[in-house]
Amino acid sequence: MRVVLAPDSFKGSATADEVVHALAAGLRRADRSIETVARPMADGGEGTLAAFLTATAGAVRHRLVVDGPAGPARASWVELPDRTGVVELAAVSGIELLAGSLRPWDAHTIGVGQAIAAALDQGVERLLVGIGSSASTDAGTGLLTALGARFLTAEGRPAAPGARGLRSVAAIDVSRLRELPVGGVSVLCDVQSPLVGEAGAARVFGPQKGFTDAECRRVDADLRMVATLISRALPAARPNAPGAGAAGGAGFALSAWGGVMQSGAAAVADRVGLVAALADADLVVTGEGRFDGQSARGKVAQFVRDAAAEAGVPVAVVAGQVSMDADTSGFAQVVSLTDLAGSGVDARRDPTRWLRRAGRVLAERLRP
């Protein structure tokens, strides 16, 4: 039996590579005849850099120090042999960099812009920017600032970074905003939310950044005001476009700059050769840390399920936790590490152990 392993990372617990290796160990321990094929995935969020770096011969990691969401942070971007630069928001301005201490008003995306600027300085001809797992809700004003834009108060001073400064923005100067690379910018995005409104950046994702319900409503109003100003300065800005609300509005800012939204999972799948690997597979296993109602909306599990269905290959999902609202249709098997371990705490404490157990469980269920 040939099994393709194509999981996302289990955010904060295990990288996609670690998930692949643990599942493979469990499958082979249960049945030595099983052949595993590693295709670690990502959707633009955490693990995107690693996926491109692992899948591309000759890729180079460039290291730098950026202004992270909680101060200076060591970061990197990846240069591919075809002069494409890959920047991952999660690695430079991600919520995991806050180490559990949320900064809803002051976290920003300046580091993303600095990493993009570094790639441009290196002479890349195209950019891929993954924008999942953000720490901030700043409408991308931080990244645009790092690329040369100025967000000014009524007194002509620079507005404070992060959501805190949005309400004070009275004018925007884009005269020194850097130009896009000749091959353009693809924004790898896993959500379809607009910037503002009930389904927007603040109202949907604000609570996980640390805002109260009342603060979410206030920030939504501030985002709407800033979006109006940015739209006047940058005609490509579309606050209601799908993905504009991704990463606290970083999707809006990058598209206003001229970037084009693209499925992050599709871009990574193309790079790692997922479809080719499925051609003679007997099973594909995908997974993520939390499998819930959002998983069927452009994330890795849904993408792999659809690709497997097109190839006529059954698909299983392994997740740290499976929510009650998760859409499990189309999956031949669903395995929860929380169920195997007895609790989410125990599953997160030793994910490798329970991923190996999940591999063994799948192998046992596959026996005729």
mmCIF file of C-alpha atoms in Angstrom:
data_model
loop_
_atom_site.group_PDB
_atom_site.id
_atom_site.type_symbol
_atom_site.label_atom_id
_atom_site.label_comp_id
_atom_site.label_asym_id
_atom_site.label_seq_id
_atom_site.Cartn_x
_atom_site.Cartn_y
_atom_site.Cartn_z
ATOM 1 C CA MET A 1 0.000 0.000 0.000
ATOM 2 C CA ARG A 2 1.237 3.473 -0.936
ATOM 3 C CA VAL A 3 0.164 6.295 1.410
ATOM 4 C CA VAL A 4 0.737 9.985 0.625
ATOM 5 C CA LEU A 5 1.141 12.127 3.762
ATOM 6 C CA ALA A 6 0.070 15.725 3.110
ATOM 7 C CA PRO A 7 -0.752 17.455 6.423
ATOM 8 C CA ASP A 8 -0.541 21.077 7.449
ATOM 9 C CA SER A 9 1.418 21.967 10.583
ATOM 10 C CA PHE A 10 -0.279 21.509 13.955
ATOM 11 C CA LYS A 11 0.063 25.136 14.989
ATOM 12 C CA GLY A 12 2.225 25.572 18.066
ATOM 13 C CA SER A 13 2.693 21.805 18.473
ATOM 14 C CA ALA A 14 4.358 20.219 15.440
ATOM 15 C CA THR A 15 5.593 21.322 12.028
ATOM 16 C CA ALA A 16 4.183 19.666 8.912
ATOM 17 C CA ASP A 17 7.481 17.780 8.527
ATOM 18 C CA GLU A 18 7.255 16.504 12.109
ATOM 19 C CA VAL A 19 3.660 15.412 11.542
ATOM 20 C CA VAL A 20 4.679 13.530 8.392
ATOM 21 C CA HIS A 21 7.535 11.694 10.107
ATOM 22 C CA ALA A 22 5.445 10.708 13.135
ATOM 23 C CA LEU A 23 2.538 9.434 11.045
ATOM 24 C CA ALA A 24 4.929 7.513 8.790
ATOM 25 C CA ALA A 25 6.578 5.889 11.814
ATOM 26 C CA GLY A 26 3.202 4.800 13.167
ATOM 27 C CA LEU A 27 2.010 3.403 9.827
ATOM 28 C CA ARG A 28 5.202 1.435 9.239
ATOM 29 C CA ARG A 29 5.282 0.119 12.790
ATOM 30 C CA ALA A 30 1.850 -1.378 12.266
ATOM 31 C CA ASP A 31 2.561 -2.648 8.736
ATOM 32 C CA ARG A 32 6.074 -2.774 7.276
ATOM 33 C CA SER A 33 4.678 -3.187 3.768
ATOM 34 C CA ILE A 34 3.207 0.331 3.745
ATOM 35 C CA GLU A 35 5.168 2.792 1.590
ATOM 36 C CA THR A 36 4.830 6.437 2.632
ATOM 37 C CA VAL A 37 5.346 9.480 0.424
ATOM 38 C CA ALA A 38 6.002 12.791 2.189
ATOM 39 C CA ARG A 39 4.281 15.912 0.869
ATOM 40 C CA PRO A 40 4.135 18.335 3.841
ATOM 41 C CA MET A 41 1.670 21.122 3.124
ATOM 42 C CA ALA A 42 0.827 24.681 4.163
ATOM 43 C CA ASP A 43 -1.806 27.232 3.167
ATOM 44 C CA GLY A 44 0.072 30.506 3.425
ATOM 45 C CA GLY A 45 0.272 30.426 7.204
ATOM 46 C CA GLU A 46 2.766 28.780 9.517
ATOM 47 C CA GLY A 47 5.001 26.334 7.641
ATOM 48 C CA THR A 48 4.800 27.972 4.217
ATOM 49 C CA LEU A 49 8.476 28.938 4.153
ATOM 50 C CA ALA A 50 9.501 25.458 5.247
ATOM 51 C CA ALA A 51 7.328 23.836 2.574
ATOM 52 C CA PHE A 52 8.910 25.859 -0.231
ATOM 53 C CA LEU A 53 12.400 25.422 1.178
ATOM 54 C CA THR A 54 12.031 21.653 1.502
ATOM 55 C CA ALA A 55 10.404 21.150 -1.899
ATOM 56 C CA THR A 56 12.729 23.344 -3.985
ATOM 57 C CA ALA A 57 16.283 22.338 -4.840
ATOM 58 C CA GLY A 58 18.567 25.349 -4.701
ATOM 59 C CA ALA A 59 16.272 27.442 -2.492
ATOM 60 C CA VAL A 60 18.176 29.815 -0.187
ATOM 61 C CA ARG A 61 17.084 31.079 3.226
ATOM 62 C CA HIS A 62 17.991 34.722 3.926
ATOM 63 C CA ARG A 63 18.018 35.706 7.589
ATOM 64 C CA LEU A 64 17.298 39.154 9.002
ATOM 65 C CA VAL A 65 16.069 40.940 12.117
ATOM 66 C CA VAL A 66 12.695 42.682 11.846
ATOM 67 C CA ASP A 67 10.362 44.708 14.026
ATOM 68 C CA GLY A 68 8.156 41.862 15.208
ATOM 69 C CA PRO A 69 4.763 42.211 16.897
ATOM 70 C CA ALA A 70 6.442 42.347 20.330
ATOM 71 C CA GLY A 71 9.831 43.861 19.504
ATOM 72 C CA PRO A 72 12.906 42.839 17.472
ATOM 73 C CA ALA A 73 12.583 39.328 16.052
ATOM 74 C CA ARG A 74 14.898 37.026 14.133
ATOM 75 C CA ALA A 75 13.234 36.118 10.871
ATOM 76 C CA SER A 76 13.913 34.935 7.340
ATOM 77 C CA TRP A 77 12.607 34.829 3.809
ATOM 78 C CA VAL A 78 13.343 32.298 1.069
ATOM 79 C CA GLU A 79 14.739 32.921 -2.391
ATOM 80 C CA LEU A 80 13.862 30.327 -5.042
ATOM 81 C CA PRO A 81 16.147 29.626 -8.027
ATOM 82 C CA ASP A 82 13.730 31.357 -10.432
ATOM 83 C CA ARG A 83 14.238 34.655 -8.553
ATOM 84 C CA THR A 84 11.000 34.323 -6.607
ATOM 85 C CA GLY A 85 11.018 35.559 -3.025
ATOM 86 C CA VAL A 86 8.797 33.854 -0.433
ATOM 87 C CA VAL A 87 7.754 35.757 2.693
ATOM 88 C CA GLU A 88 5.676 34.210 5.477
ATOM 89 C CA LEU A 89 3.761 36.611 7.709
ATOM 90 C CA ALA A 90 3.559 34.012 10.481
ATOM 91 C CA ALA A 91 7.358 33.924 10.684
ATOM 92 C CA VAL A 92 7.824 37.689 11.010
ATOM 93 C CA SER A 93 4.565 39.109 12.413
ATOM 94 C CA GLY A 94 2.730 36.002 13.567
ATOM 95 C CA ILE A 95 0.705 35.436 16.700
ATOM 96 C CA GLU A 96 3.057 32.642 17.816
ATOM 97 C CA LEU A 97 5.812 35.269 18.242
ATOM 98 C CA LEU A 98 3.845 36.765 21.137
ATOM 99 C CA ALA A 99 4.510 33.700 23.291
ATOM 100 C CA GLY A 100 0.973 33.689 24.657
ATOM 101 C CA SER A 101 0.872 37.382 25.649
ATOM 102 C CA LEU A 102 -1.501 38.999 23.142
ATOM 103 C CA ARG A 103 -1.056 42.642 22.090
ATOM 104 C CA PRO A 104 -4.289 43.414 20.210
ATOM 105 C CA TRP A 105 -3.810 47.192 20.113
ATOM 106 C CA ASP A 106 -0.073 47.365 19.474
ATOM 107 C CA ALA A 107 0.886 44.325 17.367
ATOM 108 C CA HIS A 108 1.569 45.333 13.750
ATOM 109 C CA THR A 109 2.770 44.102 10.358
ATOM 110 C CA ILE A 110 5.915 46.220 10.025
ATOM 111 C CA GLY A 111 8.081 43.084 9.985
ATOM 112 C CA VAL A 112 6.253 41.750 6.923
ATOM 113 C CA GLY A 113 7.047 44.919 5.010
ATOM 114 C CA GLN A 114 10.671 44.772 6.135
ATOM 115 C CA ALA A 115 11.023 41.185 4.899
ATOM 116 C CA ILE A 116 9.408 42.138 1.577
ATOM 117 C CA ALA A 117 11.756 45.124 1.282
ATOM 118 C CA ALA A 118 14.748 42.869 1.954
ATOM 119 C CA ALA A 119 13.627 40.534 -0.830
ATOM 120 C CA LEU A 120 13.180 43.481 -3.199
ATOM 121 C CA ASP A 121 16.657 44.758 -2.294
ATOM 122 C CA GLN A 122 18.006 41.308 -3.199
ATOM 123 C CA GLY A 123 16.539 41.738 -6.684
ATOM 124 C CA VAL A 124 13.728 39.174 -6.680
ATOM 125 C CA GLU A 125 11.520 39.289 -9.756
ATOM 126 C CA ARG A 126 8.384 37.916 -8.130
ATOM 127 C CA LEU A 127 7.006 37.664 -4.604
ATOM 128 C CA LEU A 128 4.867 35.074 -2.860
ATOM 129 C CA VAL A 129 3.557 36.374 0.469
ATOM 130 C CA GLY A 130 1.766 33.958 2.815
ATOM 131 C CA ILE A 131 -0.479 35.797 5.239
ATOM 132 C CA GLY A 132 -1.915 33.338 7.776
ATOM 133 C CA SER A 133 -1.525 33.331 11.588
ATOM 134 C CA SER A 134 -1.237 37.072 12.136
ATOM 135 C CA ALA A 135 -0.935 38.778 15.516
ATOM 136 C CA SER A 136 -2.408 42.133 14.517
ATOM 137 C CA THR A 137 -5.390 44.016 13.120
ATOM 138 C CA ASP A 138 -3.720 47.034 11.537
ATOM 139 C CA ALA A 139 -5.193 46.911 7.988
ATOM 140 C CA GLY A 140 -1.649 46.257 6.781
ATOM 141 C CA THR A 141 -0.615 49.819 7.585
ATOM 142 C CA GLY A 142 2.569 48.492 9.186
ATOM 143 C CA LEU A 143 3.724 46.603 6.105
ATOM 144 C CA LEU A 144 2.858 49.525 3.824
ATOM 145 C CA THR A 145 4.830 51.837 6.137
ATOM 146 C CA ALA A 146 7.889 49.574 5.831
ATOM 147 C CA LEU A 147 7.467 49.769 2.055
ATOM 148 C CA GLY A 148 7.537 53.562 2.057
ATOM 149 C CA ALA A 149 3.984 54.756 2.709
ATOM 150 C CA ARG A 150 3.288 57.310 5.439
ATOM 151 C CA PHE A 151 0.191 57.293 7.661
ATOM 152 C CA LEU A 152 -0.147 60.740 9.216
ATOM 153 C CA THR A 153 -2.245 62.311 11.965
ATOM 154 C CA ALA A 154 -4.041 65.627 11.581
ATOM 155 C CA GLU A 155 -0.895 67.251 13.033
ATOM 156 C CA GLY A 156 1.270 65.670 10.342
ATOM 157 C CA ARG A 157 2.943 63.180 12.676
ATOM 158 C CA PRO A 158 3.274 59.440 11.984
ATOM 159 C CA ALA A 159 0.299 57.552 13.412
ATOM 160 C CA ALA A 160 1.058 54.974 16.090
ATOM 161 C CA PRO A 161 1.564 51.441 14.744
ATOM 162 C CA GLY A 162 -1.021 48.708 15.159
ATOM 163 C CA ALA A 163 -4.762 49.032 15.700
ATOM 164 C CA ARG A 164 -4.089 51.738 18.290
ATOM 165 C CA GLY A 165 -3.097 54.230 15.601
ATOM 166 C CA LEU A 166 -5.848 53.575 13.069
ATOM 167 C CA ARG A 167 -8.323 56.109 14.465
ATOM 168 C CA SER A 168 -5.767 58.929 14.332
ATOM 169 C CA VAL A 169 -4.891 58.511 10.644
ATOM 170 C CA ALA A 170 -5.959 61.651 8.759
ATOM 171 C CA ALA A 171 -3.815 61.474 5.612
ATOM 172 C CA ILE A 172 -1.779 58.962 3.639
ATOM 173 C CA ASP A 173 1.296 59.701 1.545
ATOM 174 C CA VAL A 174 2.222 56.965 -0.962
ATOM 175 C CA SER A 175 4.663 59.006 -3.024
ATOM 176 C CA ARG A 176 7.594 56.900 -1.792
ATOM 177 C CA LEU A 177 5.815 53.538 -1.797
ATOM 178 C CA ARG A 178 8.038 50.939 -3.413
ATOM 179 C CA GLU A 179 7.090 49.463 -6.776
ATOM 180 C CA LEU A 180 6.085 45.856 -7.194
ATOM 181 C CA PRO A 181 8.671 43.457 -8.647
ATOM 182 C CA VAL A 182 8.373 42.934 -12.401
ATOM 183 C CA GLY A 183 6.702 39.523 -11.972
ATOM 184 C CA GLY A 184 4.153 40.826 -9.491
ATOM 185 C CA VAL A 185 3.045 39.697 -6.043
ATOM 186 C CA SER A 186 0.907 36.664 -5.230
ATOM 187 C CA VAL A 187 -0.811 36.798 -1.844
ATOM 188 C CA LEU A 188 -1.226 33.273 -0.460
ATOM 189 C CA CYS A 189 -4.394 33.360 1.583
ATOM 190 C CA ASP A 190 -6.534 30.749 3.357
ATOM 191 C CA VAL A 191 -9.594 32.869 4.227
ATOM 192 C CA GLN A 192 -12.234 34.702 2.204
ATOM 193 C CA SER A 193 -13.271 37.388 4.704
ATOM 194 C CA PRO A 194 -13.693 41.008 3.593
ATOM 195 C CA LEU A 195 -11.920 43.725 5.546
ATOM 196 C CA VAL A 196 -14.946 45.099 7.420
ATOM 197 C CA GLY A 197 -18.432 44.146 8.518
ATOM 198 C CA GLU A 198 -19.884 41.136 10.331
ATOM 199 C CA ALA A 199 -17.566 38.754 8.437
ATOM 200 C CA GLY A 200 -14.572 41.108 8.529
ATOM 201 C CA ALA A 201 -11.148 41.122 10.130
ATOM 202 C CA ALA A 202 -12.145 42.629 13.480
ATOM 203 C CA ARG A 203 -15.558 41.043 14.017
ATOM 204 C CA VAL A 204 -14.474 37.486 13.140
ATOM 205 C CA PHE A 205 -10.811 37.304 14.075
ATOM 206 C CA GLY A 206 -10.500 40.121 16.615
ATOM 207 C CA PRO A 207 -11.339 37.949 19.648
ATOM 208 C CA GLN A 208 -8.464 35.560 18.933
ATOM 209 C CA LYS A 209 -6.138 38.586 18.774
ATOM 210 C CA GLY A 210 -7.325 39.661 22.242
ATOM 211 C CA PHE A 211 -10.114 42.207 21.603
ATOM 212 C CA THR A 212 -13.378 42.245 23.541
ATOM 213 C CA ASP A 213 -16.654 42.299 21.590
ATOM 214 C CA ALA A 214 -16.990 46.046 22.131
ATOM 215 C CA GLU A 215 -13.405 46.614 20.995
ATOM 216 C CA CYS A 216 -14.030 44.509 17.879
ATOM 217 C CA ARG A 217 -16.863 46.863 16.905
ATOM 218 C CA ARG A 218 -14.672 49.905 17.491
ATOM 219 C CA VAL A 219 -11.780 48.481 15.465
ATOM 220 C CA ASP A 220 -14.166 47.539 12.662
ATOM 221 C CA ALA A 221 -15.199 51.191 12.421
ATOM 222 C CA ASP A 222 -11.542 52.275 12.452
ATOM 223 C CA LEU A 223 -10.695 49.797 9.693
ATOM 224 C CA ARG A 224 -13.551 51.161 7.590
ATOM 225 C CA MET A 225 -12.257 54.719 7.971
ATOM 226 C CA VAL A 226 -8.653 53.816 7.119
ATOM 227 C CA ALA A 227 -9.809 51.702 4.177
ATOM 228 C CA THR A 228 -11.526 54.756 2.719
ATOM 229 C CA LEU A 229 -8.282 56.745 2.917
ATOM 230 C CA ILE A 230 -6.188 53.925 1.471
ATOM 231 C CA SER A 231 -8.680 53.463 -1.374
ATOM 232 C CA ARG A 232 -8.286 57.112 -2.321
ATOM 233 C CA ALA A 233 -4.499 56.816 -2.350
ATOM 234 C CA LEU A 234 -4.289 53.382 -3.997
ATOM 235 C CA PRO A 235 -7.009 52.725 -6.598
ATOM 236 C CA ALA A 236 -6.436 48.941 -6.518
ATOM 237 C CA ALA A 237 -7.735 48.805 -2.917
ATOM 238 C CA ARG A 238 -10.883 46.683 -2.524
ATOM 239 C CA PRO A 239 -11.990 46.405 1.139
ATOM 240 C CA ASN A 240 -14.930 44.143 0.283
ATOM 241 C CA ALA A 241 -12.917 41.702 -1.838
ATOM 242 C CA PRO A 242 -12.589 38.100 -0.608
ATOM 243 C CA GLY A 243 -9.408 37.824 1.459
ATOM 244 C CA ALA A 244 -9.141 41.544 2.209
ATOM 245 C CA GLY A 245 -9.748 40.778 5.883
ATOM 246 C CA ALA A 246 -7.095 38.072 6.045
ATOM 247 C CA ALA A 247 -4.333 38.618 8.607
ATOM 248 C CA GLY A 248 -6.016 41.617 10.197
ATOM 249 C CA GLY A 249 -6.241 43.418 6.861
ATOM 250 C CA ALA A 250 -2.797 42.545 5.506
ATOM 251 C CA GLY A 251 -4.631 40.981 2.549
ATOM 252 C CA PHE A 252 -6.288 44.331 1.868
ATOM 253 C CA ALA A 253 -3.001 46.234 2.047
ATOM 254 C CA LEU A 254 -1.116 43.828 -0.225
ATOM 255 C CA SER A 255 -3.894 43.826 -2.815
ATOM 256 C CA ALA A 256 -4.033 47.641 -2.625
ATOM 257 C CA TRP A 257 -0.295 47.631 -3.384
ATOM 258 C CA GLY A 258 -1.052 45.498 -6.436
ATOM 259 C CA GLY A 259 -0.859 41.941 -5.153
ATOM 260 C CA VAL A 260 -3.173 39.224 -6.451
ATOM 261 C CA MET A 261 -4.934 36.809 -4.110
ATOM 262 C CA GLN A 262 -4.154 33.126 -4.653
ATOM 263 C CA SER A 263 -5.019 29.957 -2.769
ATOM 264 C CA GLY A 264 -2.111 29.269 -0.441
ATOM 265 C CA ALA A 265 -2.822 25.542 -0.364
ATOM 266 C CA ALA A 266 -2.915 25.400 -4.173
ATOM 267 C CA ALA A 267 0.410 27.229 -4.477
ATOM 268 C CA VAL A 268 2.138 24.915 -2.000
ATOM 269 C CA ALA A 269 0.541 21.820 -3.538
ATOM 270 C CA ASP A 270 1.881 22.825 -6.935
ATOM 271 C CA ARG A 271 5.370 23.348 -5.534
ATOM 272 C CA VAL A 272 5.511 20.026 -3.645
ATOM 273 C CA GLY A 273 3.970 18.013 -6.480
ATOM 274 C CA LEU A 274 0.915 16.811 -4.593
ATOM 275 C CA VAL A 275 -1.203 15.924 -7.637
ATOM 276 C CA ALA A 276 1.575 13.851 -9.212
ATOM 277 C CA ALA A 277 2.075 11.989 -5.928
ATOM 278 C CA LEU A 278 -1.621 11.068 -5.840
ATOM 279 C CA ALA A 279 -1.505 9.397 -9.249
ATOM 280 C CA ASP A 280 -0.669 5.919 -7.909
ATOM 281 C CA ALA A 281 -1.580 6.338 -4.231
ATOM 282 C CA ASP A 282 -3.896 4.014 -2.299
ATOM 283 C CA LEU A 283 -4.591 6.585 0.428
ATOM 284 C CA VAL A 284 -3.768 10.196 1.238
ATOM 285 C CA VAL A 285 -3.626 11.457 4.816
ATOM 286 C CA THR A 286 -3.992 15.143 5.596
ATOM 287 C CA GLY A 287 -4.417 16.946 8.890
ATOM 288 C CA GLU A 288 -4.150 20.049 11.040
ATOM 289 C CA GLY A 289 -4.149 21.031 14.664
ATOM 290 C CA ARG A 290 -7.855 21.859 14.870
ATOM 291 C CA PHE A 291 -10.283 20.458 12.333
ATOM 292 C CA ASP A 292 -13.423 22.599 12.491
ATOM 293 C CA GLY A 293 -15.984 24.485 10.445
ATOM 294 C CA GLN A 294 -13.299 26.768 9.008
ATOM 295 C CA SER A 295 -11.328 23.807 7.625
ATOM 296 C CA ALA A 296 -13.649 23.490 4.627
ATOM 297 C CA ARG A 297 -13.031 27.107 3.598
ATOM 298 C CA GLY A 298 -9.791 27.123 1.639
ATOM 299 C CA LYS A 299 -7.545 25.362 4.144
ATOM 300 C CA VAL A 300 -5.218 22.430 3.579
ATOM 301 C CA ALA A 301 -7.566 19.621 4.653
ATOM 302 C CA GLN A 302 -10.288 20.742 2.268
ATOM 303 C CA PHE A 303 -7.838 21.259 -0.598
ATOM 304 C CA VAL A 304 -6.283 17.820 -0.159
ATOM 305 C CA ARG A 305 -9.721 16.213 0.131
ATOM 306 C CA ASP A 306 -10.817 17.770 -3.164
ATOM 307 C CA ALA A 307 -7.552 16.878 -4.930
ATOM 308 C CA ALA A 308 -7.819 13.294 -3.702
ATOM 309 C CA ALA A 309 -11.444 13.041 -4.844
ATOM 310 C CA GLU A 310 -10.462 14.204 -8.322
ATOM 311 C CA ALA A 311 -7.723 11.554 -8.409
ATOM 312 C CA GLY A 312 -10.100 8.884 -7.103
ATOM 313 C CA VAL A 313 -8.025 8.306 -3.956
ATOM 314 C CA PRO A 314 -9.618 7.896 -0.494
ATOM 315 C CA VAL A 315 -8.507 10.464 2.063
ATOM 316 C CA ALA A 316 -8.153 10.397 5.841
ATOM 317 C CA VAL A 317 -7.743 13.327 8.206
ATOM 318 C CA VAL A 318 -5.775 13.336 11.448
ATOM 319 C CA ALA A 319 -6.276 16.342 13.715
ATOM 320 C CA GLY A 320 -5.280 17.431 17.171
ATOM 321 C CA GLN A 321 -8.936 18.098 17.841
ATOM 322 C CA VAL A 322 -12.086 17.569 15.766
ATOM 323 C CA SER A 323 -14.852 20.093 16.468
ATOM 324 C CA MET A 324 -18.549 19.343 16.463
ATOM 325 C CA ASP A 325 -19.056 21.712 13.516
ATOM 326 C CA ALA A 326 -16.376 20.059 11.355
ATOM 327 C CA ASP A 327 -17.468 18.859 7.911
ATOM 328 C CA THR A 328 -16.154 15.295 7.757
ATOM 329 C CA SER A 329 -17.958 14.402 4.534
ATOM 330 C CA GLY A 330 -15.618 13.053 1.900
ATOM 331 C CA PHE A 331 -13.139 11.657 4.429
ATOM 332 C CA ALA A 332 -12.834 7.888 4.656
ATOM 333 C CA GLN A 333 -11.299 8.104 8.146
ATOM 334 C CA VAL A 334 -11.136 10.795 10.831
ATOM 335 C CA VAL A 335 -8.712 10.434 13.746
ATOM 336 C CA SER A 336 -8.540 12.854 16.700
ATOM 337 C CA LEU A 337 -5.384 13.006 18.822
ATOM 338 C CA THR A 338 -7.496 14.387 21.654
ATOM 339 C CA ASP A 339 -9.646 11.260 21.586
ATOM 340 C CA LEU A 340 -6.584 9.001 21.472
ATOM 341 C CA ALA A 341 -4.821 10.830 24.331
ATOM 342 C CA GLY A 342 -7.908 11.342 26.460
ATOM 343 C CA SER A 343 -7.609 15.146 26.538
ATOM 344 C CA GLY A 344 -6.407 18.059 24.438
ATOM 345 C CA VAL A 345 -3.796 18.905 27.073
ATOM 346 C CA ASP A 346 -2.228 15.462 26.874
ATOM 347 C CA ALA A 347 -2.344 15.491 23.067
ATOM 348 C CA ARG A 348 -0.524 18.832 22.910
ATOM 349 C CA ARG A 349 1.989 17.792 25.564
ATOM 350 C CA ASP A 350 3.369 14.985 23.393
ATOM 351 C CA PRO A 351 1.996 15.324 19.842
ATOM 352 C CA THR A 352 4.642 13.024 18.326
ATOM 353 C CA ARG A 353 3.542 10.122 20.502
ATOM 354 C CA TRP A 354 -0.122 10.509 19.573
ATOM 355 C CA LEU A 355 0.602 11.119 15.892
ATOM 356 C CA ARG A 356 2.470 7.802 15.849
ATOM 357 C CA ARG A 357 -0.537 6.198 17.542
ATOM 358 C CA ALA A 358 -2.788 7.781 14.902
ATOM 359 C CA GLY A 359 -0.627 6.224 12.187
ATOM 360 C CA ARG A 360 -1.009 2.807 13.803
ATOM 361 C CA VAL A 361 -4.780 3.278 14.127
ATOM 362 C CA LEU A 362 -5.050 4.145 10.429
ATOM 363 C CA ALA A 363 -2.961 1.121 9.440
ATOM 364 C CA GLU A 364 -5.179 -1.166 11.551
ATOM 365 C CA ARG A 365 -8.348 0.270 10.012
ATOM 366 C CA LEU A 366 -6.944 -0.275 6.520
ATOM 367 C CA ARG A 367 -6.327 -3.987 7.028
ATOM 368 C CA PRO A 368 -8.735 -6.142 4.994
#
